[in-house]
């Protein structure tokens, strides 16, 4: 039997929306901010326990994120959905692949299919180019699956009309790119200690929670602490926004580490 509880370490590798902050060419004050907490790579988290290291999503900043995190091995990548800001870094698994072989890729079968089209040379099995990395595609459904010796619970949601998975690792749950989530899925978050939720900006958005919607979900779930991620420069300066949040809610920032 595998266990459902472990001492986890979570590192926010990136906390920005699809363009990151600063946005290229932008003169918005938040994009010009000198505060390191206002600089956000594309969203991803590293989740670690015992000798296991996984990342959720693998966006265009993956290389820089792995250099920042100084990790030498990777147990696998768990994908929330197929959007480019969550997948574009897949080619850079090469160093891990050369170190220790094929990298397991977990995701909805639709997501794995999209990846195999976009990165056909990585998923190729016949006459594969020798310099290409290798992956082991592992389809997941909306039921618990095993990562190392830990049971992970998917949390199903909608990103406008696109299905997305959030994930619960023991006392930690990570939801990003969600706009709607059924009550039956919210129930899976019961008694979670740390909840991460996407919160794009104050104005409404068709496919992402805005700040108000993220806070409403947090109020329903009542975690000990919640962190907001997938943040647009339009949400405002990190330090200003954080002052307005409830006492148990914080803005995540790049390289933030949580141990639980
Ligand atoms: Zn996204
Ligand atoms: Zn998305």
Coordinates of C-alpha atoms and ligand atoms in Angstrom, one line a residue:
X1 CA 0.0 0.0 0.0
X2 CA 1.2 3.5 -0.7
X3 CA 0.7 6.3 1.7
X4 CA -1.4 9.5 1.3
X5 CA 0.6 11.6 3.8
X6 CA 4.1 12.7 3.7
X7 CA 6.2 15.7 4.6
X8 CA 6.0 17.8 1.4
X9 CA 8.2 20.6 0.1
X10 CA 6.5 22.9 -2.4
X11 CA 8.5 25.5 -4.4
X12 CA 6.7 28.0 -6.6
X13 CA 8.8 28.0 -9.8
X14 CA 6.6 30.5 -11.5
X15 CA 3.5 32.5 -10.5
X16 CA 2.7 34.6 -13.6
X17 CA 0.0 34.4 -16.2
X18 CA 0.7 33.3 -19.8
X19 CA 2.9 36.3 -20.7
X20 CA 4.7 36.4 -17.4
X21 CA 5.6 39.7 -15.6
X22 CA 7.1 41.9 -17.0
X23 CA 5.2 41.6 -20.2
X24 CA 7.5 42.1 -23.2
X25 CA 7.5 45.8 -24.2
X26 CA 5.1 46.8 -21.5
X27 CA 5.5 50.2 -19.7
X28 CA 2.8 49.3 -17.1
X29 CA 4.1 50.3 -13.6
X30 CA 3.9 46.7 -12.3
X31 CA 6.0 45.5 -15.3
X32 CA 8.6 48.2 -14.4
X33 CA 8.6 47.3 -10.7
X34 CA 12.0 46.7 -9.1
X35 CA 10.4 44.4 -6.4
X36 CA 11.6 40.8 -7.2
X37 CA 8.1 39.7 -6.0
X38 CA 6.6 41.5 -9.0
X39 CA 8.7 39.5 -11.4
X40 CA 6.8 36.3 -12.3
X41 CA 7.8 33.4 -14.6
X42 CA 5.0 31.2 -16.1
X43 CA 3.2 29.1 -13.5
X44 CA 4.6 25.9 -12.3
X45 CA 5.3 24.3 -8.9
X46 CA 7.9 21.7 -7.8
X47 CA 6.5 19.2 -5.3
X48 CA 9.0 17.1 -3.3
X49 CA 8.9 14.4 -0.7
X50 CA 11.4 11.7 0.4
X51 CA 13.5 11.2 -2.7
X52 CA 10.8 12.2 -5.1
X53 CA 10.8 15.4 -7.2
X54 CA 7.9 16.2 -9.5
X55 CA 6.8 19.4 -11.3
X56 CA 3.3 20.4 -12.1
X57 CA 3.4 21.8 -15.7
X58 CA 6.4 22.6 -17.8
X59 CA 6.0 26.0 -19.4
X60 CA 8.4 28.2 -21.5
X61 CA 10.4 29.2 -18.4
X62 CA 11.1 25.6 -17.4
X63 CA 14.9 25.8 -18.1
X64 CA 15.4 28.9 -16.0
X65 CA 13.2 27.4 -13.3
X66 CA 15.2 24.3 -13.1
X67 CA 18.5 26.3 -13.0
X68 CA 17.0 28.4 -10.1
X69 CA 15.9 25.3 -8.2
X70 CA 19.2 23.5 -8.9
X71 CA 17.6 20.1 -9.2
X72 CA 19.5 17.3 -10.9
X73 CA 16.7 14.8 -11.2
X74 CA 13.1 14.9 -12.0
X75 CA 10.6 12.1 -11.3
X76 CA 8.1 13.3 -13.8
X77 CA 5.8 16.1 -15.0
X78 CA 2.1 16.3 -14.1
X79 CA 0.2 18.4 -16.6
X80 CA -2.9 20.5 -15.7
X81 CA -3.8 21.1 -19.4
X82 CA -2.2 21.6 -22.8
X83 CA -1.9 25.4 -23.0
X84 CA 1.5 26.7 -24.2
X85 CA 2.3 28.5 -21.0
X86 CA 2.0 25.1 -19.2
X87 CA 3.8 22.9 -21.7
X88 CA 6.3 24.8 -24.0
X89 CA 9.4 23.9 -22.0
X90 CA 9.1 20.1 -22.6
X91 CA 12.2 20.1 -24.9
X92 CA 14.3 21.2 -21.9
X93 CA 13.8 17.9 -20.0
X94 CA 16.8 16.8 -22.1
X95 CA 19.3 17.2 -19.3
X96 CA 17.2 15.1 -16.9
X97 CA 16.7 12.5 -19.7
X98 CA 20.4 12.2 -20.3
X99 CA 21.0 11.8 -16.6
X100 CA 18.4 9.2 -15.8
X101 CA 16.2 8.2 -18.8
X102 CA 12.7 8.7 -20.0
X103 CA 10.6 11.2 -18.0
X104 CA 7.1 10.2 -17.1
X105 CA 4.5 12.7 -18.3
X106 CA 1.1 12.5 -16.5
X107 CA -1.9 14.1 -18.0
X108 CA -5.4 13.7 -19.4
X109 CA -5.2 11.6 -22.6
X110 CA -6.3 14.7 -24.6
X111 CA -3.3 16.6 -23.2
X112 CA -0.9 13.8 -24.0
X113 CA -2.2 13.7 -27.5
X114 CA -1.7 17.4 -27.9
X115 CA 1.9 17.1 -26.6
X116 CA 2.6 14.3 -29.0
X117 CA 1.6 16.5 -31.9
X118 CA 3.5 19.5 -30.7
X119 CA 6.6 17.5 -29.7
X120 CA 6.3 14.7 -32.2
X121 CA 10.1 14.1 -32.2
X122 CA 10.0 13.5 -28.4
X123 CA 7.1 11.0 -28.6
X124 CA 8.5 9.3 -31.7
X125 CA 9.2 5.6 -31.2
X126 CA 10.5 4.6 -34.6
X127 CA 13.9 6.0 -36.0
X128 CA 14.0 8.6 -33.3
X129 CA 16.6 11.3 -33.4
X130 CA 19.4 10.4 -30.9
X131 CA 19.5 13.9 -29.4
X132 CA 15.8 14.0 -28.6
X133 CA 14.6 13.4 -25.0
X134 CA 12.2 10.6 -24.2
X135 CA 9.0 10.5 -22.2
X136 CA 6.7 7.9 -20.8
X137 CA 3.1 9.2 -21.4
X138 CA 0.9 8.1 -18.6
X139 CA -2.8 9.0 -19.0
X140 CA -4.7 10.0 -15.9
X141 CA -8.5 10.1 -15.3
X142 CA -10.4 11.9 -12.7
X143 CA -9.5 9.3 -10.0
X144 CA -6.5 9.0 -7.6
X145 CA -3.2 7.9 -9.2
X146 CA 0.2 7.1 -7.8
X147 CA 3.3 9.2 -8.0
X148 CA 6.2 7.4 -6.3
X149 CA 4.8 6.3 -3.0
X150 CA 2.1 9.0 -2.8
X151 CA -1.5 9.0 -3.8
X152 CA -2.5 12.1 -5.8
X153 CA -6.1 13.1 -6.2
X154 CA -7.1 15.0 -9.4
X155 CA -9.5 17.9 -9.0
X156 CA -11.6 18.4 -12.1
X157 CA -12.5 21.9 -13.3
X158 CA -13.3 24.0 -16.4
X159 CA -11.1 26.7 -18.0
X160 CA -13.9 28.3 -19.9
X161 CA -14.9 25.1 -21.9
X162 CA -11.6 23.3 -21.6
X163 CA -11.3 20.5 -19.0
X164 CA -8.4 21.1 -16.6
X165 CA -7.0 19.1 -13.7
X166 CA -5.9 20.5 -10.3
X167 CA -4.1 18.1 -7.9
X168 CA -4.2 17.3 -4.2
X169 CA -1.0 15.9 -2.7
X170 CA -2.0 15.1 0.9
X171 CA -2.5 18.4 2.7
X172 CA -1.5 20.4 -0.3
X173 CA -3.8 21.2 -3.3
X174 CA -2.9 23.2 -6.4
X175 CA -5.5 24.6 -8.8
X176 CA -4.7 26.7 -11.8
X177 CA -6.4 27.9 -14.9
X178 CA -9.8 27.2 -13.3
X179 CA -13.0 29.2 -14.0
X180 CA -15.6 26.8 -12.8
X181 CA -15.5 23.9 -10.4
X182 CA -18.4 21.6 -9.3
X183 CA -19.3 21.2 -5.6
X184 CA -18.5 17.5 -5.9
X185 CA -14.9 18.4 -6.8
X186 CA -14.7 21.1 -4.2
X187 CA -15.5 18.4 -1.6
X188 CA -12.2 16.7 -2.5
X189 CA -10.4 19.7 -1.0
X190 CA -11.9 19.1 2.5
X191 CA -9.4 19.7 5.3
X192 CA -6.6 20.7 3.0
X193 CA -4.0 22.8 4.8
X194 CA -2.5 24.7 1.9
X195 CA -4.6 25.6 -1.1
X196 CA -3.2 27.3 -4.2
X197 CA -5.8 28.9 -6.5
X198 CA -5.4 30.9 -9.7
X199 CA -6.4 34.6 -9.5
X200 CA -5.7 36.6 -12.6
X201 CA -6.8 40.1 -11.8
X202 CA -9.8 42.1 -10.4
X203 CA -11.7 42.3 -13.6
X204 CA -13.7 39.3 -14.7
X205 CA -12.2 36.9 -17.3
X206 CA -13.8 34.3 -19.5
X207 CA -11.5 31.4 -18.5
X208 CA -9.8 32.3 -15.2
X209 CA -11.0 33.1 -11.7
X210 CA -10.6 36.8 -10.9
X211 CA -9.6 37.8 -7.4
X212 CA -13.2 37.8 -6.1
X213 CA -13.9 34.3 -7.5
X214 CA -10.7 32.9 -6.1
X215 CA -11.4 34.3 -2.6
X216 CA -15.0 32.9 -2.8
X217 CA -13.6 29.4 -3.4
X218 CA -11.0 29.8 -0.6
X219 CA -13.9 30.8 1.7
X220 CA -15.8 27.6 0.8
X221 CA -12.8 25.3 1.3
X222 CA -11.4 27.0 4.4
X223 CA -7.8 25.9 4.2
X224 CA -5.4 26.9 6.9
X225 CA -3.6 29.1 4.3
X226 CA -4.2 29.9 0.7
X227 CA -1.9 31.2 -2.0
X228 CA -2.9 32.9 -5.2
X229 CA -1.0 32.2 -8.5
X230 CA -1.3 32.7 -12.3
X231 CA -1.2 36.4 -11.7
X232 CA -1.4 39.2 -14.3
X233 CA 0.4 42.5 -14.0
X234 CA -3.2 43.9 -14.0
X235 CA -3.8 42.6 -10.5
X236 CA -1.4 45.2 -9.2
X237 CA 1.8 45.5 -7.1
X238 CA 2.5 42.4 -5.0
X239 CA 2.8 44.3 -1.7
X240 CA -0.3 46.4 -2.3
X241 CA -2.5 43.5 -3.2
X242 CA -1.4 41.4 -0.3
X243 CA -2.4 44.1 2.2
X244 CA -6.0 43.8 0.9
X245 CA -6.3 40.0 1.3
X246 CA -7.9 38.1 4.2
X247 CA -5.5 37.1 7.0
X248 CA -5.0 33.5 5.7
X249 CA -4.6 34.4 2.0
X250 CA -1.3 35.4 0.4
X251 CA 0.0 36.1 -3.1
X252 CA 2.5 33.5 -4.1
X253 CA 5.7 34.7 -5.6
X254 CA 8.5 33.0 -7.6
X255 CA 10.9 30.9 -5.5
X256 CA 8.5 30.9 -2.5
X257 CA 9.1 27.6 -0.6
X258 CA 6.5 26.0 1.7
X259 CA 7.2 23.0 3.9
X260 CA 4.3 20.9 5.2
Ligands
LIG1 ZN1 -2.2 29.3 -18.0
LIG2 ZN1 -4.7 27.8 -19.7

